[in-house]
Phi, psi and omega in degrees: 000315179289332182274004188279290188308314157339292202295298199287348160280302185319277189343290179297340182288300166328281188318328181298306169328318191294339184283111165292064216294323217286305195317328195275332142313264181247120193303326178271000163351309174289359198248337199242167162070207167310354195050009180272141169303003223237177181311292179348281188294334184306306182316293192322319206254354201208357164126180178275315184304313175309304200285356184253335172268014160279274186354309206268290194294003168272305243262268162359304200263005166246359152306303202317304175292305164310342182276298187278292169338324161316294202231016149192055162245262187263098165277130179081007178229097183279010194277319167284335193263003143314295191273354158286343175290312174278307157325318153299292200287323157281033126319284167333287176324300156328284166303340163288312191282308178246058203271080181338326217250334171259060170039044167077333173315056222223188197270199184252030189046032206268277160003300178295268180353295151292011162292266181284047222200333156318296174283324162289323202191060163351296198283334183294301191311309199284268170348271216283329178316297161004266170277007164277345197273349183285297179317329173279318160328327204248317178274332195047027168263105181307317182306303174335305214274290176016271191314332183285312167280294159343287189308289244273316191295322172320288202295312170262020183268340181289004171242329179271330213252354184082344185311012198265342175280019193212070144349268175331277173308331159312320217246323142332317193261354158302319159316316189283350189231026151277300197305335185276334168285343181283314197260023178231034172309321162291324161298332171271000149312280174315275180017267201311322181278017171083341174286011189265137149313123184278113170267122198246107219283316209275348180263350170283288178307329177272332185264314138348296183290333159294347182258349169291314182289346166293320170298340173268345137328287177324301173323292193326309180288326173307296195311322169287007164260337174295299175318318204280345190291287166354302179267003163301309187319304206282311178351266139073250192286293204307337169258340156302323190267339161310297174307296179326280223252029150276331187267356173255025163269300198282341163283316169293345202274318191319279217297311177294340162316287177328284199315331174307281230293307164253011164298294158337282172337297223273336173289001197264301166301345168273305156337264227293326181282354162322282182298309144292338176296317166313303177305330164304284219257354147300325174307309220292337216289312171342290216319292205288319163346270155016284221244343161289302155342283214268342132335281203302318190273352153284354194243295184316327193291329195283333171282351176285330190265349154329261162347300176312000000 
């Protein structure tokens, strides 16, 4: 059973390792700086912010398996949850370092490291962590300071803390800070020949404020593509509601056209029925003239033959 619960923190320890922060942040990473996958270059090719959010979640992923090998694969036997606290983190390391899922390519574990070194011993960690960023300030050699942080927290956690009575874990976590010197073997190289990369804080700090101030470009520019989309939107709508009420102009005009037309019609037809009436009645008024006339020169005539 105990060795079953081992095989599955090495297992989970590895797969965490294997998450790559920095590739998932920025895909090219292995193409810039120095090409490590690791906190350095991140500071180095992309700012103090990128590099201290690598720091922390690399950091993370070999706490996580030391927290559980620590405090819940064996409660109450503090002689196994040591070394499952160091088994989960150099797990961590490993998977960090040697990464299945990147062809084996991963960082030098430093990150990891303090992670787990974090879970052995918080308050020693936090402290010598301290004084080590004093330090990296002041030399401005990441390996330096690295090597500084590992060796000095190795050395005095193996006299304060008793793990020296815990082989096994004494001899892990010793493993974990060969193996992590082995792998900046190219930095002491540079190192000795003068040639080690200079972390320049203020340039770090200057590439953060350029990406803020590009995001705020950014902001800018969505919003003046937004704005001209809106006033197209709105044009838009405003020559759709123009037209709408040119085609109800031309349709009211249409109908008031009509109501003219027959309006026109229908006074045209009062005239002419008017105008017959009249013409009627010019006649009967000729007509009974007429016929008074002819009243009259008949009664003269009949008084002329009187008179004879």
């Amino acid at each position: 059973m105990e060795i079953i619960k081992f095989a599955l923190l090495v297992l989970l320890g590895y797969l965490l390792g294997n998450i790559s922060i920095s590739r998932l942040i920025k895909k090219d990473i292995t193409k810039s700086g120095s090409g490590n996958p690791g906190t350095m270059n991140m500071l180095r090719t992309y700012g103090l912010k990128m590099g201290i959010l690598t720091l922390f979640c690399d950091a993370l992923k070999a706490a996580i398996p030391a927290l559980i090998g620590r405090f819940v694969l064996f409660p109450g036997n503090e002689y196994l949850s040591t070394i499952a606290m160091f088994v989960g983190g150099f797990s961590a390391v490993i998977g960090h370092m040697y990464p299945a899922l990147y062809n084996f390519r991963g960082g030098k574990g430093i990150a990891c490291t303090i992670g787990m070194f974090i879970v052995a011993n918080p308050l020693l960690a936090l402290a010598i962590l301290i004084a080590d960023l004093i330090f990296l300030l002041i030399v401005k050699i990441g390996s330096l300071a690295s090597m500084f942080f590992i060796i000095i927290f190795a050395i005095v956690h193996t006299f304060i803390s008793g793990i020296q009575y815990n082989y096994v874990a004494m001899i892990l976590m010793w493993v974990v800070v060969i193996i992590d010197v082995v792998a900046h073997r190219t930095n002491f190289i540079r190192l000795f020949a003068n040639e080690e990369r200079l972390i320049n804080f203020k340039e770090s700090v200057k590439k953060d404020l350029e990406r803020v101030e590009d995001k705020k470009l950014e902001k800018l520019d969505d919003l003046k593509e937004k704005e001209e989309e809106l006033k197209e939107h709105l044009q838009e709508k405003l020559e759709k509601k123009e037209e709408a009420i040119k085609s109800k102009h031309a349709k009211s005009m249409k109908k008031v056209a009509k109501k003219r037309v027959k309006l026109q019609q229908r006074y045209n037809w009062k005239v002419q029925q008017i105008k017959a009436e009249s013409n009627d009645i010019i006649k009967d008024m000729q007509s009974r003239i007429d016929k008074r006339n002819e009243k009259q020169a008949s009664k003269e005539d009949d008084i002329s033959d009187d008179k004879e």
